[in-house]
mmCIF file of C-alpha atoms in Angstrom:
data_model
loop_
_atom_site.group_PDB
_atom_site.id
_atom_site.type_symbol
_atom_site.label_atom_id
_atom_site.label_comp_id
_atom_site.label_asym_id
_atom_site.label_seq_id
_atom_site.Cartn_x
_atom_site.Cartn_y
_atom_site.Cartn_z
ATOM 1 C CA UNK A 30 199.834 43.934 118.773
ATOM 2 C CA UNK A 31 199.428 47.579 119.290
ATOM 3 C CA UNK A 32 196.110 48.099 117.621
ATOM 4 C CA UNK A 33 194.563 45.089 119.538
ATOM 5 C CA UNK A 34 195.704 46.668 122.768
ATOM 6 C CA UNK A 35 193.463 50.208 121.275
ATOM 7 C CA UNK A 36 190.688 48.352 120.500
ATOM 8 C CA UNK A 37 190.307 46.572 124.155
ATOM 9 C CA UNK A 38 191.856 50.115 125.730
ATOM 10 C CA UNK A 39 188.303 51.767 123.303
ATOM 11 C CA UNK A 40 185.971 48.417 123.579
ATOM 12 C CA UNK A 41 185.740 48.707 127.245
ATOM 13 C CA UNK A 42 184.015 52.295 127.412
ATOM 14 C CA UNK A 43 184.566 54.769 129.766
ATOM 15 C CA UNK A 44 187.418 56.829 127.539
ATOM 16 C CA UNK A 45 188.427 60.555 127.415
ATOM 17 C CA UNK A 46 190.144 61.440 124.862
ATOM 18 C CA UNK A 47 192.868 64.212 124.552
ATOM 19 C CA UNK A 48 193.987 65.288 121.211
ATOM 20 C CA UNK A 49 196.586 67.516 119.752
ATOM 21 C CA UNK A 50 197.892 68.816 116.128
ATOM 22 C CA UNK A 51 198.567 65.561 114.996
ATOM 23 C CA UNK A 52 194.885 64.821 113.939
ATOM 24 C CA UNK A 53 194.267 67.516 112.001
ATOM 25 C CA UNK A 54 196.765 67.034 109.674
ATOM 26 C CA UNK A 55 194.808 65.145 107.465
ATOM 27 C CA UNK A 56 192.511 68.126 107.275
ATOM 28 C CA UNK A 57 195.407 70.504 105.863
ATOM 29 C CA UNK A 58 196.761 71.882 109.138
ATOM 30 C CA UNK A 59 200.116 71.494 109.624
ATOM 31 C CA UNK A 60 201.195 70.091 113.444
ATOM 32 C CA UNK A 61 204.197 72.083 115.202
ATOM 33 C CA UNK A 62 206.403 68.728 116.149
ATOM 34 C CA UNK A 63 205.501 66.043 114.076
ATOM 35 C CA UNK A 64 207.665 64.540 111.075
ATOM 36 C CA UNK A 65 207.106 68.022 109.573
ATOM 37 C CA UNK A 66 206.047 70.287 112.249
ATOM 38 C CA UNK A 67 206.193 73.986 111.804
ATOM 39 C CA UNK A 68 207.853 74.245 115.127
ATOM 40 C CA UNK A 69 211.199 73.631 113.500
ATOM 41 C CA UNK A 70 211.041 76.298 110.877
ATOM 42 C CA UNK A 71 208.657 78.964 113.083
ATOM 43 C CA UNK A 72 208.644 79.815 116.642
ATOM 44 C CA UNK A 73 205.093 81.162 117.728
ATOM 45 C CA UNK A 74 204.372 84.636 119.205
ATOM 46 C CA UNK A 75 203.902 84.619 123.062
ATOM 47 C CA UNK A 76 201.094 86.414 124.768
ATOM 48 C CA UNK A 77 203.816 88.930 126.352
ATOM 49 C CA UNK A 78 204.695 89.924 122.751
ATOM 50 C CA UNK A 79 201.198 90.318 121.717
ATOM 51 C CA UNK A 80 200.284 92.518 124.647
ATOM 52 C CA UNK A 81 203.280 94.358 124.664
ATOM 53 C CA UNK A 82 204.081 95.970 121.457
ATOM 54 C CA UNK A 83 201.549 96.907 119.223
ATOM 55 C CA UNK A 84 203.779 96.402 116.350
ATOM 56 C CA UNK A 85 203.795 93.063 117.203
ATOM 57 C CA UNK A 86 199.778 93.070 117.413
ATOM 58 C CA UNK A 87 199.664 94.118 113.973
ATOM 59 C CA UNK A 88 202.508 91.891 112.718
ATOM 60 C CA UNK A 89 199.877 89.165 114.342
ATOM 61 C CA UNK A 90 196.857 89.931 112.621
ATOM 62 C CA UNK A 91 198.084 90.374 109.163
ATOM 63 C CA UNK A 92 199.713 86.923 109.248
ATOM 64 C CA UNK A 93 196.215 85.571 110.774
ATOM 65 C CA UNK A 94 194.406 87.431 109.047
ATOM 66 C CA UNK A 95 195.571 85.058 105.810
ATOM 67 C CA UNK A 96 196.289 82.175 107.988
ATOM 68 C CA UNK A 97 192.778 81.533 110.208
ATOM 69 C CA UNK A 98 191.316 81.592 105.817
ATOM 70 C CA UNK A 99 192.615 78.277 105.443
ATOM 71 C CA UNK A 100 192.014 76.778 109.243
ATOM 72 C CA UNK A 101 188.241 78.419 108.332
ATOM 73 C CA UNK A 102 187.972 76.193 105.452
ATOM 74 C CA UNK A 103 189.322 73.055 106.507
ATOM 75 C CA UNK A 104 187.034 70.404 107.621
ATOM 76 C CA UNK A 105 186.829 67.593 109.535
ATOM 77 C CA UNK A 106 188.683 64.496 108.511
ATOM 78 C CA UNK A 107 188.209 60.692 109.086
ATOM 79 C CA UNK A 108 190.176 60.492 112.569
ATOM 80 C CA UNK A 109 187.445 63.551 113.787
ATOM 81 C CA UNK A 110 184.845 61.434 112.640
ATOM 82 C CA UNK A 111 185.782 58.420 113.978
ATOM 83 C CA UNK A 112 186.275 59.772 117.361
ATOM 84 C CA UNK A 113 182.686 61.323 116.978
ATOM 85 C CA UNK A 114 181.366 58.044 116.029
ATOM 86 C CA UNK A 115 183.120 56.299 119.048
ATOM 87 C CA UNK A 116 181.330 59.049 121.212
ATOM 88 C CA UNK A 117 177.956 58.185 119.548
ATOM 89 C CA UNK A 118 178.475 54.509 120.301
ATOM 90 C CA UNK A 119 178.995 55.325 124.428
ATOM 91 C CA UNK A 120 182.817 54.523 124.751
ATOM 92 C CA UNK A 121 184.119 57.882 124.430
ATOM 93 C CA UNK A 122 182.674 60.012 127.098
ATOM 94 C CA UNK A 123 184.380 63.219 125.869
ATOM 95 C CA UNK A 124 187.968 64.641 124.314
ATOM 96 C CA UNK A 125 189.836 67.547 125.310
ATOM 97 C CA UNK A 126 191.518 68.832 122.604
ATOM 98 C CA UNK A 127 195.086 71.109 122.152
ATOM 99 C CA UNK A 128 193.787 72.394 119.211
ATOM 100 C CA UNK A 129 191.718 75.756 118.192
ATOM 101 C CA UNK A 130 190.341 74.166 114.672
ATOM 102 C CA UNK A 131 187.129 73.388 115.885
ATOM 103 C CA UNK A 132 187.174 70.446 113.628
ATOM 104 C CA UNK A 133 186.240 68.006 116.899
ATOM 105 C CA UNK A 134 182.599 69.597 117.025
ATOM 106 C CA UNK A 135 182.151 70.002 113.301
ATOM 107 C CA UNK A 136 182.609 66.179 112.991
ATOM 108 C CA UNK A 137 179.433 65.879 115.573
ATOM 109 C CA UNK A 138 181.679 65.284 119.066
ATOM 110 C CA UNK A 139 178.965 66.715 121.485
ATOM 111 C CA UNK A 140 181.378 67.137 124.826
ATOM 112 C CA UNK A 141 184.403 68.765 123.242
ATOM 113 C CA UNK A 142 186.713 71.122 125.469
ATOM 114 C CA UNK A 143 188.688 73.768 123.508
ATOM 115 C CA UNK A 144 191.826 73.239 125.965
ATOM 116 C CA UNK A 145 193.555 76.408 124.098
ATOM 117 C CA UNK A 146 190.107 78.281 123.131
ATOM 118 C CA UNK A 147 189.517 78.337 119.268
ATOM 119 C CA UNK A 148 190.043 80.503 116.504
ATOM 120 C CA UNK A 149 186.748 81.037 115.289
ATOM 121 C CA UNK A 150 186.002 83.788 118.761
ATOM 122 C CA UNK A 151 187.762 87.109 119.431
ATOM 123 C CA UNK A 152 187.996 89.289 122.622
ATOM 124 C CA UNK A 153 187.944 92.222 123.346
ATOM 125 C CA UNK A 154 190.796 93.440 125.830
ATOM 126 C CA UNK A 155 189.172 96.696 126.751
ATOM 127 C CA UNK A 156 184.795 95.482 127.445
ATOM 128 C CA UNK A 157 185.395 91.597 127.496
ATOM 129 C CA UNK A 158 182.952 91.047 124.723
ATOM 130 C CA UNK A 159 183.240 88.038 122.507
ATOM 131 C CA UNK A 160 182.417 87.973 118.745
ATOM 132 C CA UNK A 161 182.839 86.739 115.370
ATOM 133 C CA UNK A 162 186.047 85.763 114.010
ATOM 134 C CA UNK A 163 184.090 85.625 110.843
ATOM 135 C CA UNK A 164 182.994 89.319 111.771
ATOM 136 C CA UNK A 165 186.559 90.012 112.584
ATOM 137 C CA UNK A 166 187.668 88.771 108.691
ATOM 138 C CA UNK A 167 185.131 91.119 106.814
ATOM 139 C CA UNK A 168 185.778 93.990 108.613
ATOM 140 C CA UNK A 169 189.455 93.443 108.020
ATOM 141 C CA UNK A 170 188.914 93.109 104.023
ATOM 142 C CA UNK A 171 186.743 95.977 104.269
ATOM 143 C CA UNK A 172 189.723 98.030 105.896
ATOM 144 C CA UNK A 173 192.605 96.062 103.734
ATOM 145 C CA UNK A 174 191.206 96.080 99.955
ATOM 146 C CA UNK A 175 193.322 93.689 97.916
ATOM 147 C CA UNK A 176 195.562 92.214 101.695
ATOM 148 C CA UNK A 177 195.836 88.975 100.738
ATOM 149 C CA UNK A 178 193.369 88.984 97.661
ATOM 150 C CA UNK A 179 195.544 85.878 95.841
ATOM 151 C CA UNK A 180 195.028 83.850 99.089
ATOM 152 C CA UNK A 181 191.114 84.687 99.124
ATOM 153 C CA UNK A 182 190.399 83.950 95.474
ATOM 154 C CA UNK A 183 192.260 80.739 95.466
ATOM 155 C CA UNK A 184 190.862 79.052 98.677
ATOM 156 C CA UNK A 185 194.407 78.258 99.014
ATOM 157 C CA UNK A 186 197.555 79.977 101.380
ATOM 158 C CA UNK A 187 200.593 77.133 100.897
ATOM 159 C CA UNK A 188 202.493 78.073 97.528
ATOM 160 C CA UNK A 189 200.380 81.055 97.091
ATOM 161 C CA UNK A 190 201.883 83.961 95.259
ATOM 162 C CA UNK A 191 202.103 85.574 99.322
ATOM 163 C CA UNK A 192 204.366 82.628 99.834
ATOM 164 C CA UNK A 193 202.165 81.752 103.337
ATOM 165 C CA UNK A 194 202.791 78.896 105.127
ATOM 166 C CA UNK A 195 200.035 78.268 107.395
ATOM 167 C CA UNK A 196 201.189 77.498 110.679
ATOM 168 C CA UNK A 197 198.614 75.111 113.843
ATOM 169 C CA UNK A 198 197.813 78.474 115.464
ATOM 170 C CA UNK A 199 196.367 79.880 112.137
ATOM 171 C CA UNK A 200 199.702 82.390 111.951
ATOM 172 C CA UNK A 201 200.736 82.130 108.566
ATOM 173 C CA UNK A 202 204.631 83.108 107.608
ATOM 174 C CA UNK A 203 204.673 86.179 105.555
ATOM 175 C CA UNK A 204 207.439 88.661 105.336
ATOM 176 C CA UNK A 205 207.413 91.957 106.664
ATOM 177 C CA UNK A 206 207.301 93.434 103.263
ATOM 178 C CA UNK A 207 204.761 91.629 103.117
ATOM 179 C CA UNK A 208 202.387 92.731 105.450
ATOM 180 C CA UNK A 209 203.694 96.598 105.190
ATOM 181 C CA UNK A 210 200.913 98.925 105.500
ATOM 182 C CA UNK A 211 198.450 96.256 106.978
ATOM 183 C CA UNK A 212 195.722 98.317 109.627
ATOM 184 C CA UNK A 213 194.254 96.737 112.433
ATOM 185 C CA UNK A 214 191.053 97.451 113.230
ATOM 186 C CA UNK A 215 189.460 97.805 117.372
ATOM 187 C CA UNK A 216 186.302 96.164 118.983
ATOM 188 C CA UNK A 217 183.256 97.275 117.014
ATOM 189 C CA UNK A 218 181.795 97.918 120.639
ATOM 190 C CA UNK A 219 184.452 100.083 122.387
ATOM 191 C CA UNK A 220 187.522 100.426 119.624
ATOM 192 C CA UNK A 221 189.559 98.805 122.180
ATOM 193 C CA UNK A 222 191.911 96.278 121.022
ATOM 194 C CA UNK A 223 191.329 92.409 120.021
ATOM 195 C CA UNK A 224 192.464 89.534 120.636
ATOM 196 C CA UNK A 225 191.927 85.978 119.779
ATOM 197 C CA UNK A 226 190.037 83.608 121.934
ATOM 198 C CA UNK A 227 193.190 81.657 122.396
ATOM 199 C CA UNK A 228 195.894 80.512 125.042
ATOM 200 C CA UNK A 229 199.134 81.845 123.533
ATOM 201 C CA UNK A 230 202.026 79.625 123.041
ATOM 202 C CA UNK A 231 203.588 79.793 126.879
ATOM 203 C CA UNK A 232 200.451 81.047 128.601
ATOM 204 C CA UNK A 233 197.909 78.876 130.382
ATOM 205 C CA UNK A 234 195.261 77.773 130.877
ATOM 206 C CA UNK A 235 191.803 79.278 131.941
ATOM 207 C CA UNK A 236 190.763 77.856 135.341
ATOM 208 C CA UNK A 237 187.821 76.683 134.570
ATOM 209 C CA UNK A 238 188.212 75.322 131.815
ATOM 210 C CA UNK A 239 191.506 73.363 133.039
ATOM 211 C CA UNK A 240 188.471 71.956 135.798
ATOM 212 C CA UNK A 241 186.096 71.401 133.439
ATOM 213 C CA UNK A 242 188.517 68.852 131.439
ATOM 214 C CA UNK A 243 190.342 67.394 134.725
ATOM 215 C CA UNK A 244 186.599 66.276 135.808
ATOM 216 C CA UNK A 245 186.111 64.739 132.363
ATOM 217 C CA UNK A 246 189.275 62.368 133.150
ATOM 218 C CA UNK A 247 188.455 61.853 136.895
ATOM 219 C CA UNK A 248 184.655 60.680 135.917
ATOM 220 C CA UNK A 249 187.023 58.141 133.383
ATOM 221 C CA UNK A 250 187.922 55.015 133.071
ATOM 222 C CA UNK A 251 191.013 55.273 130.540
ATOM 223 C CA UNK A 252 192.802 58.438 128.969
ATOM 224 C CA UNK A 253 193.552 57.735 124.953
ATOM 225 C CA UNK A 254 196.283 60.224 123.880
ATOM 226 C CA UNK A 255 195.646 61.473 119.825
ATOM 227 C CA UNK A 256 198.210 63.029 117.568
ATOM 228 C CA UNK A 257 199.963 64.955 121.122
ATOM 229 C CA UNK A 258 203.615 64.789 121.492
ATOM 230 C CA UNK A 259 202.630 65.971 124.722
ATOM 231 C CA UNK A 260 205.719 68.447 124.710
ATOM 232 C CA UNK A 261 203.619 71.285 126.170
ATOM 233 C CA UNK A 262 202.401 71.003 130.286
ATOM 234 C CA UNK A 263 198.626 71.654 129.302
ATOM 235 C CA UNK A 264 198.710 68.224 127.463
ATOM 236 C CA UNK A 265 201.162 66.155 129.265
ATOM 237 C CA UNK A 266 199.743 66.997 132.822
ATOM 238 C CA UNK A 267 196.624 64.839 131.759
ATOM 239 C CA UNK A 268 198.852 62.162 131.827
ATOM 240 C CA UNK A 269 200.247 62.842 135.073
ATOM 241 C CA UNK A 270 196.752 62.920 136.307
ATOM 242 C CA UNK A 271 195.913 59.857 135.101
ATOM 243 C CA UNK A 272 198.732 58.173 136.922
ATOM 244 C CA UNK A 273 197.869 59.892 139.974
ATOM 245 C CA UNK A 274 194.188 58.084 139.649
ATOM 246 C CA UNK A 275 195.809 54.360 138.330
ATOM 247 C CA UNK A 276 193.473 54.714 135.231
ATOM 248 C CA UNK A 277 195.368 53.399 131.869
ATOM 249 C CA UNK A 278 196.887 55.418 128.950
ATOM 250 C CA UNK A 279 197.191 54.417 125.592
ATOM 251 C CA UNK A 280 199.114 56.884 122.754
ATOM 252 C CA UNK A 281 198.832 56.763 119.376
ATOM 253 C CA UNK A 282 200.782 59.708 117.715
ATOM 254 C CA UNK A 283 203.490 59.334 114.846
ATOM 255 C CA UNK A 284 206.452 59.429 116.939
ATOM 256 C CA UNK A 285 207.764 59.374 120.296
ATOM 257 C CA UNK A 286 206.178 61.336 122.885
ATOM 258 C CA UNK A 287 206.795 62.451 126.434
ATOM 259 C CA UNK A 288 204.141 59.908 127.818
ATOM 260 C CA UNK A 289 205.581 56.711 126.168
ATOM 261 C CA UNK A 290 206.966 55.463 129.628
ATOM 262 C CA UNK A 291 204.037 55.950 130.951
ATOM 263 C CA UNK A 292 201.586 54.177 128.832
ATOM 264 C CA UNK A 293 200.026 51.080 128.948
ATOM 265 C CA UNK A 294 200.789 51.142 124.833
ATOM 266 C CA UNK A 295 201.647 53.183 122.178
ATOM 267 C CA UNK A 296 200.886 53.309 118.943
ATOM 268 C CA UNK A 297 202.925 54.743 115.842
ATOM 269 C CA UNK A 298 200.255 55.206 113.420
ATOM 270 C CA UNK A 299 198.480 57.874 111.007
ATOM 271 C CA UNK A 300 195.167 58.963 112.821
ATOM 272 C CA UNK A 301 192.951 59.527 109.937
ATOM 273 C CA UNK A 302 193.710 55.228 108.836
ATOM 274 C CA UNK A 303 193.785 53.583 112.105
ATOM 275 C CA UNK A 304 190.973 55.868 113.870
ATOM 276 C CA UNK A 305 188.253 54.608 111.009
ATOM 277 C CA UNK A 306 188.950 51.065 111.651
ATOM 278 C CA UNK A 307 188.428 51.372 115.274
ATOM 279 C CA UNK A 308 185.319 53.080 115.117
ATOM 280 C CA UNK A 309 184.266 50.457 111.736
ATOM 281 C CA UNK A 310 185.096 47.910 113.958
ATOM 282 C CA UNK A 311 183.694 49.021 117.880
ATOM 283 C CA UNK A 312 181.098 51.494 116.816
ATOM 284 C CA UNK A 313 179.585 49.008 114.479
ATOM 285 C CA UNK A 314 179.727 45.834 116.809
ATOM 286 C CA UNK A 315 177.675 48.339 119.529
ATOM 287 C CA UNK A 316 175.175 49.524 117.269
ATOM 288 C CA UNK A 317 174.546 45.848 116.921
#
């Protein structure tokens, strides 16, 4: 059985673990290619866009500025805490994650790397300083009144009287009448403009931190793919790797993903069920 083929994959130690959209889900965040992944209904902004046209940049912010509300409250589910747990217990040695939630370290996973940065930083693009998304937010409501005030109040974006859907990026779907009138606001250091701390859909990588994860799998025994379709390069090439160095693959993800042929097993399951029972069962039998 598949599960039985997890559990010795997990019971044996030595595991990094690479995650995507697909466990967050059961925190509220939608994934982009899963049963009902945004990606069929929204196609996310590139970083050439962004850069490009400051019409765009604005377009951007307003629709993040209601999106990264409901990413900021979401919270870990019981697949991030499971994975934590399996960390605790010395059989994960650390996950590199596709997604800019943050949700991995809020569940207590000490060596996390933010493959595609994370939502919760901005940059500048004129000084290089890094700050606050949270600082980011209020001075936006201070320079908005009322942008957004439904989705605020609430707690909530999805059916909201704005209509949002909340996409994995934190870009939430509004119309352009919508967001009409919305003003950006520049670095609180230089005025120059901002940007989130995130690799934009197309764009790659940092170097370093690309290194920082490939040494996580090399110093590996076995690479566990989590909720990844593993459509995208930055996710799949793990894979790759771990073919290059003979270490074993195991996917669990609901539906077929560009690895399958290439695992030792796959797994069609729902992350926040099956993740608790391996850690119930492993985590447990350790701390004994």
């Amino acid at each position: 059985m598949a599960f039985a083929s997890l559990r010795d994959l997990v019971a044996a130690g030595g595991v990094a673990v690479l995650t995507g959209a697909g466990i967050s889900t059961g925190s509220g965040i939608p994934d982009y290619r899963g049963p009902n992944g945004s990606l069929r209904r929204h196609t996310p902004m590139t970083y050439q866009q962004f850069t490009g046209d400051a019409e765009s940049r604005r377009r951007y912010w307003a629709r993040s500025h209601v999106g990264w509300r409901h990413v900021a409250l979401a919270r870990p589910n019981p697949g991030h805490h499971a994975v934590a747990a399996l960390e605790g217990a010395g059989l994960v040695d650390g996950v590199i994650t596709q997604n800019v939630d943050g949700l991995h370290s809020a569940a207590g996973s000490r060596r996390v790397i933010d493959l595609h940065g994370s939502l919760a930083r901005v940059r500048c693009r004129g000084c290089g300083v890094l700050s606050d998304r949270a600082d980011l937010d209020h001075r936006l409501r201070l320079r908005n009144p009322g942008f957004g005030k439904h989705v605020f109040d609430s707690g909530a974006v999805a059916g909201s009287p704005l209509g949002a859907e909340v996409n994995p990026d934190g870009d939430a779907t509004l119309a352009e009448a919508e967001i009409d009138g919305f003003a950006v606001v520049g670095c609180a250091d230089c005025d120059g403009d901002l940007e989130p701390d995130v690799v934009f859909f197309g764009a790659t990588v940092p170097p370093a931190r690309l290194a920082a994860a490939v040494d996580l799998l090399t110093q590996s025994r076995a690479l566990l793919v989590l909720g990844s379709s593993l459509a995208v390069m930055s996710g799949y090439r793990f894979v790759l790797r771990a073919g290059e160095l003979g270490i074993p693959v195991g996917i669990v993800n609901q539906g077929p993903t560009r690895g399958d042929a290439r695992a030792a097993f796959t797994l069609d399951a729902q992350l926040s069920t099956v993740l608790p029972r391996l850690a119930t069962e492993l985590a447990g039998a350790a701390a004994r």
